[in-house]
PDB file of C-alpha atoms in Angstrom:
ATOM      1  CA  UNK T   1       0.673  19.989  -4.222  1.00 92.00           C
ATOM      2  CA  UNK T   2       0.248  16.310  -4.250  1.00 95.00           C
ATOM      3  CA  UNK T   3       0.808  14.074  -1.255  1.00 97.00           C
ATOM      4  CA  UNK T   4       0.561  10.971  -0.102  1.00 98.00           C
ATOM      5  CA  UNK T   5       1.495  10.400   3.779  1.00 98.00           C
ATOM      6  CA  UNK T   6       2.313   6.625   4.631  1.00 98.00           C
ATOM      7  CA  UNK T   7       1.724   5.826   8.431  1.00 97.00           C
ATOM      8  CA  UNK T   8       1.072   2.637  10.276  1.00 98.00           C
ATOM      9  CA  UNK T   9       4.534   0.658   9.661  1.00 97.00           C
ATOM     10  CA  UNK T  10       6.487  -0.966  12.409  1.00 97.00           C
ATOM     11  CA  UNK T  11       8.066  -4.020  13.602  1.00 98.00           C
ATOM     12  CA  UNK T  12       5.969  -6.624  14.264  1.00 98.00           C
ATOM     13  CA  UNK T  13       6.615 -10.775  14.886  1.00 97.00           C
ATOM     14  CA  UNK T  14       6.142 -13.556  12.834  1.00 98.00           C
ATOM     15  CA  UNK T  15       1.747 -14.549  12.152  1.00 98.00           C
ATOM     16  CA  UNK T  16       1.088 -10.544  13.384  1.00 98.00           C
ATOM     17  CA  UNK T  17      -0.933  -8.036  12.001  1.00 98.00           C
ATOM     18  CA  UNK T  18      -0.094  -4.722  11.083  1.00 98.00           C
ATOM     19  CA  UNK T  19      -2.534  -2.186   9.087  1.00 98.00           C
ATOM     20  CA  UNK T  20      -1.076   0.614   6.880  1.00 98.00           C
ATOM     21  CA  UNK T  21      -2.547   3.542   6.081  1.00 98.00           C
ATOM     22  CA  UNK T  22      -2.247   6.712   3.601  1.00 98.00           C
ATOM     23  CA  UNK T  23      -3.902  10.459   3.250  1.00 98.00           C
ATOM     24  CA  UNK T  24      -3.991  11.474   0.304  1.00 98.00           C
ATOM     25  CA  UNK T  25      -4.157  15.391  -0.521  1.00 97.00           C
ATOM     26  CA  UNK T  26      -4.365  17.361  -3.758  1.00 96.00           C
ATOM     27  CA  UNK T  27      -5.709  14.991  -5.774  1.00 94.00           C
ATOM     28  CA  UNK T  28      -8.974  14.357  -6.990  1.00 95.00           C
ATOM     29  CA  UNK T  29      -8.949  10.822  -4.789  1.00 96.00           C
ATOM     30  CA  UNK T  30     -11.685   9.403  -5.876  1.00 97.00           C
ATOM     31  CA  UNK T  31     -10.898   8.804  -9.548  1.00 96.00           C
ATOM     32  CA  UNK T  32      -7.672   7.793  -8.749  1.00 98.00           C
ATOM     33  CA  UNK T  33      -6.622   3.725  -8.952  1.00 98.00           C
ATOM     34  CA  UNK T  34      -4.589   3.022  -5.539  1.00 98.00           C
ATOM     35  CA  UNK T  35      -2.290   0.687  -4.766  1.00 98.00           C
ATOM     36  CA  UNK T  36       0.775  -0.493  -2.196  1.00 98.00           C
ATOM     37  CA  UNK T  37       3.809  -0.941  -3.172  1.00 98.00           C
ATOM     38  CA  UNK T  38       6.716  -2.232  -1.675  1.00 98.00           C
ATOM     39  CA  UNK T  39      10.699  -2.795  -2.000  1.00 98.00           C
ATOM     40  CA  UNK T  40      12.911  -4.932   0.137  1.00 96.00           C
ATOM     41  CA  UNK T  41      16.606  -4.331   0.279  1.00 92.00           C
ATOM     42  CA  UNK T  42      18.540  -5.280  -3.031  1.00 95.00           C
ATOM     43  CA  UNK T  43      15.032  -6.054  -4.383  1.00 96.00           C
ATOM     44  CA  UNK T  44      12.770  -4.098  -7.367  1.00 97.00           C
ATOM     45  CA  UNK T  45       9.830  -2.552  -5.912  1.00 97.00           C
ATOM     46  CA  UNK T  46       6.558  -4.886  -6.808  1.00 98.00           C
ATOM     47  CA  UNK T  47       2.801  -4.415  -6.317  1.00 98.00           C
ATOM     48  CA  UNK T  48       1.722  -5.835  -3.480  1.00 98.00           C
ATOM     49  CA  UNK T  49      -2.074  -4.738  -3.935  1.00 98.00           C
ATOM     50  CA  UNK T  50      -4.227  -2.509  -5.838  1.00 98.00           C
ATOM     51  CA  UNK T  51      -7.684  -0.982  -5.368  1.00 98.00           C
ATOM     52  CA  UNK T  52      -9.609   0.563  -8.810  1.00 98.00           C
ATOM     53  CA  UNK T  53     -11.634   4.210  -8.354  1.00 97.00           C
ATOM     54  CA  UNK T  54     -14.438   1.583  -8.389  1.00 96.00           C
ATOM     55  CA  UNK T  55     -13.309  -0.895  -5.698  1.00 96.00           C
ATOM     56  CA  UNK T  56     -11.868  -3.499  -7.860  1.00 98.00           C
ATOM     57  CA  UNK T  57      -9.100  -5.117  -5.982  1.00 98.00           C
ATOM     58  CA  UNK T  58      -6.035  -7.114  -7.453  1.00 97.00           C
ATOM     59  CA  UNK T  59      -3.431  -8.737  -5.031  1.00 98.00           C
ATOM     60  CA  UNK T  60       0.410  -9.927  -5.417  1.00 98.00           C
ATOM     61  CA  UNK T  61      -0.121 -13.917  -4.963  1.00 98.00           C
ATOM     62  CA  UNK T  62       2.170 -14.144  -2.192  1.00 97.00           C
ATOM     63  CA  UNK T  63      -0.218 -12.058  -0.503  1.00 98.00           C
ATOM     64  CA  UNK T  64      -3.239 -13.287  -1.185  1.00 98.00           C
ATOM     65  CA  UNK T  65      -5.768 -14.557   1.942  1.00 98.00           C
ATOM     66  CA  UNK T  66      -3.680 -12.210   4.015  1.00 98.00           C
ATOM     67  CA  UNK T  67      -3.470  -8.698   2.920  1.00 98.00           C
ATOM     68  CA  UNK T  68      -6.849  -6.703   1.967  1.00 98.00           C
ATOM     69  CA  UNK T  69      -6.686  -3.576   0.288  1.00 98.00           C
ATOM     70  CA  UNK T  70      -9.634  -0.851   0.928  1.00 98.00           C
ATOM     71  CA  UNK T  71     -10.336   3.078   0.681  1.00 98.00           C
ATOM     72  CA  UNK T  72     -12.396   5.670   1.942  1.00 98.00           C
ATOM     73  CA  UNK T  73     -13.369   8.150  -0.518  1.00 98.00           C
ATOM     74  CA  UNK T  74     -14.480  10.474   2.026  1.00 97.00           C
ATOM     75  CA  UNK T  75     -11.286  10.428   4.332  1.00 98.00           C
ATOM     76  CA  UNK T  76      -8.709  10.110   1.011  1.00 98.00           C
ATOM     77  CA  UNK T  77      -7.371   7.490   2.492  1.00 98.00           C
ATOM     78  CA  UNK T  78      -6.216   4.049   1.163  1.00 98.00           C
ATOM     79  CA  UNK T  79      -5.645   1.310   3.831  1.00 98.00           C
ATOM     80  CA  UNK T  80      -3.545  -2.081   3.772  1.00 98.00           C
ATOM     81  CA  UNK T  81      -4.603  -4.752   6.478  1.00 98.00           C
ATOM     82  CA  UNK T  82      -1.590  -7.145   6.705  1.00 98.00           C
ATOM     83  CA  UNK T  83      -2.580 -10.350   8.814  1.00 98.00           C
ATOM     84  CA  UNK T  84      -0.128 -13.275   9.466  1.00 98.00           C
ATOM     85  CA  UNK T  85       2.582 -11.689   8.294  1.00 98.00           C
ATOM     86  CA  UNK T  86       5.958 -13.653   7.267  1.00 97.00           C
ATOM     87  CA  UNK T  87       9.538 -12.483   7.254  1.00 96.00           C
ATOM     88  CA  UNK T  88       9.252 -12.442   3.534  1.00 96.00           C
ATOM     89  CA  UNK T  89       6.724  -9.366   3.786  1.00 98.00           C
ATOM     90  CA  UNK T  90       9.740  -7.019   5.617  1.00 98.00           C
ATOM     91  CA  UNK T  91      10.158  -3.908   3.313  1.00 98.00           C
ATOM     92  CA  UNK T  92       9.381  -0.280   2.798  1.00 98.00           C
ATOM     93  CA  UNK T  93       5.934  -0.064   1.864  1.00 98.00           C
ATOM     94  CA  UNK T  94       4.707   2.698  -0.454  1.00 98.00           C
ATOM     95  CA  UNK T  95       1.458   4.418  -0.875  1.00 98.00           C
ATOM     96  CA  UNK T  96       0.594   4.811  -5.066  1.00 98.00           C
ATOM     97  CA  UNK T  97      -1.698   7.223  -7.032  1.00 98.00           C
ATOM     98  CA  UNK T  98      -2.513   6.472 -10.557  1.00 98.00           C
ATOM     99  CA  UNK T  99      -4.391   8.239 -12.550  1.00 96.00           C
ATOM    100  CA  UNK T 100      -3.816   7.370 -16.842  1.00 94.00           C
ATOM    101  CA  UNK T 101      -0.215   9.048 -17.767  1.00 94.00           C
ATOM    102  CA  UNK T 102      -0.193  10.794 -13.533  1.00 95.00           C
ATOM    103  CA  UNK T 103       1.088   8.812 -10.961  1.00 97.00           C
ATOM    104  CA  UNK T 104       2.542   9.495  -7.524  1.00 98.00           C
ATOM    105  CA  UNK T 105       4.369   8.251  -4.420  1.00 98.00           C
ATOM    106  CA  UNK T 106       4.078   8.430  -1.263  1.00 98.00           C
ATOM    107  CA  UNK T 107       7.589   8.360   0.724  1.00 97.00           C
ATOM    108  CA  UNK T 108       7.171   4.973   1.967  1.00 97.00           C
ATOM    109  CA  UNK T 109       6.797   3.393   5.599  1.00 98.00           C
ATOM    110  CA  UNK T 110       9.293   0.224   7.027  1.00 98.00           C
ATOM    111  CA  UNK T 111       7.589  -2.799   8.077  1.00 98.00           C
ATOM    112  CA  UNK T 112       9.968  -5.343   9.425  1.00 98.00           C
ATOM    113  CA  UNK T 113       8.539  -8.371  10.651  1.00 98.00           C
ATOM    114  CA  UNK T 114      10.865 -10.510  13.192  1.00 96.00           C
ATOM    115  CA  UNK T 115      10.721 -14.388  13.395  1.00 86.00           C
TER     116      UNK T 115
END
């Protein structure tokens, strides 16, 4: 069974920092392309950032110079470092597996940042 466990979400003020992380289990994690997601209310989900199997990275432009994406093959886990963060970035954040036609979701952690 596949899953992938958000944690790290949280309320946090205006220029904070807040790191997200996922675990990953039954998957094969390191072939997988990884990625955050995330959805604000009355919004479409959009990528926020994406890491290849190889440790490409690709970031949302609103988030670039602030967010960095990174994994550890070993743990199965996928992290998000969010620095300076704005009241724009307040959403659910969701963990993503991709793997050609396979993809999954993690159930998504709240990160609300207050100004």
């Amino acid at each position: 069974q596949v899953q992938l466990v958000e944690s790290g979400g949280g309320l946090v003020q205006f220029g904070g920092s807040l790191r997200l992380s996922c675990a990953a289990s039954g998957i094969m994690f390191s072939i997988y392309n990884m990625g955050w997601y995330r959805q604000a209310p009355g919004e479409q989900r959009e990528l926020v950032a994406a890491i290849t199997s190889g440790g490409s990275t690709n970031y949302a432009e609103s988030v670039k110079g602030r967010f960095t994406i990174s994994r550890d093959n070993a743990k199965k886990m996928v992290y998000l470092q969010m620095n300076s963060l704005k009241s724009d970035d307040t959403a659910v954040y969701y963990c993503n597996a991709v793997l050609r036609l396979e993809q999954y979701w993690g159930q998504g952690t709240q990160v609300t940042v207050s100004s």
